[in-house]
GROMACS .gro file of C-alpha atoms in nm:
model
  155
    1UNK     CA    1  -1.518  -0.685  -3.194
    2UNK     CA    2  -1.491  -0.326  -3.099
    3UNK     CA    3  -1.185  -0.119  -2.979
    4UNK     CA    4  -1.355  -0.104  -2.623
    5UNK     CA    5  -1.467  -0.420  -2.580
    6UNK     CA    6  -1.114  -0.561  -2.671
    7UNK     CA    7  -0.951  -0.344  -2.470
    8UNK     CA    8  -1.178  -0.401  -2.172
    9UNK     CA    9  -1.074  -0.776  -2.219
   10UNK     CA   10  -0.710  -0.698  -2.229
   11UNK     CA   11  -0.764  -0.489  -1.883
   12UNK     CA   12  -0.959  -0.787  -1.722
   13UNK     CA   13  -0.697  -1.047  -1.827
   14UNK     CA   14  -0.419  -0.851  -1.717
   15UNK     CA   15  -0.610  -0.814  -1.346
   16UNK     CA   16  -0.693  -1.171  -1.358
   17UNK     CA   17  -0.361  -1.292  -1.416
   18UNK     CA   18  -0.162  -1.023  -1.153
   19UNK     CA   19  -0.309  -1.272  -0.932
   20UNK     CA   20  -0.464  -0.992  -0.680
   21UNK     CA   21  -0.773  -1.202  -0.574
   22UNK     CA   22  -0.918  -0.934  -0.349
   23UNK     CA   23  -1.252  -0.739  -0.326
   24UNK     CA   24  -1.043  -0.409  -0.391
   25UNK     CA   25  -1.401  -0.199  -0.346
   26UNK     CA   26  -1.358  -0.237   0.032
   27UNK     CA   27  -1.052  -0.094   0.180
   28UNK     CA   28  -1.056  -0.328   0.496
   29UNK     CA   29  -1.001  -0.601   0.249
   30UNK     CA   30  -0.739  -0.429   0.106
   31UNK     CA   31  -0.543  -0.374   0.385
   32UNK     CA   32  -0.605  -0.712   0.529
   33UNK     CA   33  -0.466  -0.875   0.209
   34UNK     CA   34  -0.154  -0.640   0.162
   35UNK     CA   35  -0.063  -0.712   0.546
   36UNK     CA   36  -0.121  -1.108   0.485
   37UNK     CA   37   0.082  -1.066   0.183
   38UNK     CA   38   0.379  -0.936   0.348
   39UNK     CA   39   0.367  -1.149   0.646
   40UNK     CA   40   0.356  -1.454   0.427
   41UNK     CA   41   0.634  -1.302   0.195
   42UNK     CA   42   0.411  -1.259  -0.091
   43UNK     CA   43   0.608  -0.934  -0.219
   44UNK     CA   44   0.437  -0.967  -0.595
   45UNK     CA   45   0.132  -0.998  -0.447
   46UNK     CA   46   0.154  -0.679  -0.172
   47UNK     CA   47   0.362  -0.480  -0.509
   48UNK     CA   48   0.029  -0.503  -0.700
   49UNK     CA   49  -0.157  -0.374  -0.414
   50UNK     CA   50   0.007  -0.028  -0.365
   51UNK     CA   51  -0.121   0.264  -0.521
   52UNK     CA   52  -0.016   0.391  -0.904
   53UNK     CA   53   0.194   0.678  -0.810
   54UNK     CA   54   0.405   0.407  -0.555
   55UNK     CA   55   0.425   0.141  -0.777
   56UNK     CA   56   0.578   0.446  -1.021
   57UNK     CA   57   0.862   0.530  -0.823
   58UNK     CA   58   0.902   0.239  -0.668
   59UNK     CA   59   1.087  -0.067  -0.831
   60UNK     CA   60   0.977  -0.417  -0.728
   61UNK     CA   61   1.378  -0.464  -0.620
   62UNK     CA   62   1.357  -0.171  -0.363
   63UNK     CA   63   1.001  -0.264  -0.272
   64UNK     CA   64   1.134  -0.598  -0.150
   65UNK     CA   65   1.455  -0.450  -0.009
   66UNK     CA   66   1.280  -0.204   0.247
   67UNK     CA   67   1.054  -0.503   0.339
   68UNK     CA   68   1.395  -0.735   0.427
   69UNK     CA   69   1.557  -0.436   0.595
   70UNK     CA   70   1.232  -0.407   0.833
   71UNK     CA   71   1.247  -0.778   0.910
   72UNK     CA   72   1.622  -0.747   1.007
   73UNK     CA   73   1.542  -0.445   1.239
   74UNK     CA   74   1.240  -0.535   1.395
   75UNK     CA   75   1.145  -0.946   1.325
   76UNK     CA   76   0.890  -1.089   1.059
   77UNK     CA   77   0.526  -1.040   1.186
   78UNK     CA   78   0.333  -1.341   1.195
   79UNK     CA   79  -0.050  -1.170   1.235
   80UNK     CA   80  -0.205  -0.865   1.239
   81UNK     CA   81  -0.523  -0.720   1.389
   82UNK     CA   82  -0.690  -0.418   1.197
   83UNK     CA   83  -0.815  -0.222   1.492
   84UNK     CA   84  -0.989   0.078   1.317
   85UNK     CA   85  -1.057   0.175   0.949
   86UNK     CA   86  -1.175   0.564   0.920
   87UNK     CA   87  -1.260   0.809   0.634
   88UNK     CA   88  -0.947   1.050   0.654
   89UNK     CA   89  -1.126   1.323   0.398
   90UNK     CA   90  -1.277   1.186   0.027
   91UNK     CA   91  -1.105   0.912  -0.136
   92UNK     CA   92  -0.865   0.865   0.171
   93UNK     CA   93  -0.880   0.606   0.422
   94UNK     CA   94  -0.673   0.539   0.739
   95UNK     CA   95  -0.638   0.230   0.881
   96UNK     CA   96  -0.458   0.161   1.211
   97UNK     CA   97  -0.356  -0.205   1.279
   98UNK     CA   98  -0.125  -0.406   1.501
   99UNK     CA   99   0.178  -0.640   1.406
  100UNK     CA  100   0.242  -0.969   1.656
  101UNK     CA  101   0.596  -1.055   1.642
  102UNK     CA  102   0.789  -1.361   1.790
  103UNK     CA  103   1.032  -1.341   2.018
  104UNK     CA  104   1.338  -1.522   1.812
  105UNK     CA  105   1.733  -1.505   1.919
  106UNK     CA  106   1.775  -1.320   1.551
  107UNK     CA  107   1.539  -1.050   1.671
  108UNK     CA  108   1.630  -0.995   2.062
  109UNK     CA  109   1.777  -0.647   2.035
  110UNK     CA  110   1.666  -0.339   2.181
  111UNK     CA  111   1.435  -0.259   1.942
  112UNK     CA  112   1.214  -0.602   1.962
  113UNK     CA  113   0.851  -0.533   2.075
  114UNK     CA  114   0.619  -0.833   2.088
  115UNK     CA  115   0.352  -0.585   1.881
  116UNK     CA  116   0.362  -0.251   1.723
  117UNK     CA  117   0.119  -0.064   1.599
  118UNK     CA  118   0.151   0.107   1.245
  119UNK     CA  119  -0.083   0.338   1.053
  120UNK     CA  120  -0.192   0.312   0.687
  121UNK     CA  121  -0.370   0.516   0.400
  122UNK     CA  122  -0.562   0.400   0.162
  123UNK     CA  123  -0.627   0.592  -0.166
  124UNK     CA  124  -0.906   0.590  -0.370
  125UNK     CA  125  -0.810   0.486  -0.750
  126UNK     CA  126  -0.919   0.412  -1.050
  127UNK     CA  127  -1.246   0.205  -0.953
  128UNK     CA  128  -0.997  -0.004  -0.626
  129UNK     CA  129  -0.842   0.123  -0.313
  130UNK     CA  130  -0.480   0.075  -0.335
  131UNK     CA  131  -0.234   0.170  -0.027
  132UNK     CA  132  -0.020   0.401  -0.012
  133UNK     CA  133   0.347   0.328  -0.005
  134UNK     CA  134   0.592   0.610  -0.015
  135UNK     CA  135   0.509   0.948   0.113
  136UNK     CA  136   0.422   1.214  -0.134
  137UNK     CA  137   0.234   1.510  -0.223
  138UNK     CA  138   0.079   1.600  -0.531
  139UNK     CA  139   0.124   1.987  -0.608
  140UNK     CA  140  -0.040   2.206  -0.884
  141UNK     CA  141   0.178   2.452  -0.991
  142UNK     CA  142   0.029   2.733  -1.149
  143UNK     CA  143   0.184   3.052  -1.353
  144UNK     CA  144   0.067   3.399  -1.240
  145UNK     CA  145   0.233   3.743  -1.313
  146UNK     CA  146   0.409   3.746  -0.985
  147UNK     CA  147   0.539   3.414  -1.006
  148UNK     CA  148   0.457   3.064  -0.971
  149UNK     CA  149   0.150   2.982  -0.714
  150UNK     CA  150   0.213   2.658  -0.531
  151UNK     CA  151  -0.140   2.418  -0.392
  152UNK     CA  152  -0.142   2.163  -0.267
  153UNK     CA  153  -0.372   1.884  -0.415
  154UNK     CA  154  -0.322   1.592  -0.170
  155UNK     CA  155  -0.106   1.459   0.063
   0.00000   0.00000   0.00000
C-alpha cells in the first residue's frame, strides 16, 4: 500500500471514530449539531466541531468550563431555532440563532430571559466548516526598511 493511501486511511479512521456524524460541507448542519451538542451536554462532541485555531488554544477542560459558567449565569438551553445563515465574505459564514430557556428556581435572577439570541461564524477549513470559538485575528507581519508592516488577514 502506498504512503497516501495509508495515510488517507489513518485520516478517515481518526474522523470516523471522533464520532462527529455530521455533513460538515453545509454550515447549517454544522451549527445545528454544535448547538444540539451543547444543549444535550455533548462537550466532546461540540470540542470536535470548533475550528483548528480554537481547538489550539483552547483545552477541552476550559472548553467545558466556559460552557458550565454560561449555564450558571444564564440557565441550560433546551432548543434552538437557526433564524438566518449568511455569507459574511469567502470562507466565512454567520449564523444568527435563538436559545429557549426554562424558567427554573436555579436560574430566576436578573439576568434570566426565556430566549436570547446569539450570533455565530463559521469558517471555512480544510474541506468542513468548523465554528469559531474564541475571538482572534490572524495578522501577517511583514519586514520593510522602515519597520514592521502589520495586515490583517482575517478576523
Amino acid at each position: 500500500m502506498g504512503r497516501l493511501t495509508k495515510l488517507g486511511m489513518l485520516a478517515a479512521m481518526t474522523l470516523a471514530g471522533c464520532g462527529v456524524d455530521v455533513n460538515t460541507m453545509d454550515p447549517e448542519a454544522v451549527a445545528h449539531a454544535y448547538l444540539k451538542a451543547i444543549e444535550n451536554g455533548d462537550f466532546k462532541k461540540a470540542y470536535m466541531l470548533i475550528d483548528g485555531i480554537s481547538r489550539q488554544y483552547t483545552p477541552y477542560d476550559d472548553f467545558v468550563r466556559y460552557w458550565q459558567n454560561f449555564f450558571k449565569k444564564y440557565g441550560r438551553p433546551y432548543k434552538h431555532t437557526i433564524h438566518d445563515v449568511s455569507k459574511l465574505r469567502p470562507g466565512w459564514v454567520v449564523v444568527e440563532y435563538t436559545w429557549h430557556f426554562k424558567r427554573t428556581p436555579e436560574t430566576d435572577t436578573t439576568f434570566f430571559l426565556e430566549q436570547r439570541s446569539y450570533r455565530m461564524k463559521l469558517k471555512f477549513e480544510f474541506r468542513k466548516w468548523a465554528v469559531k470559538f474564541r475571538k482572534y485575528r490572524l495578522i501577517k507581519e511583514t519586514p520593510t526598511p522602515y519597520g514592521v508592516q502589520r495586515e490583517v488577514i482575517e478576523e
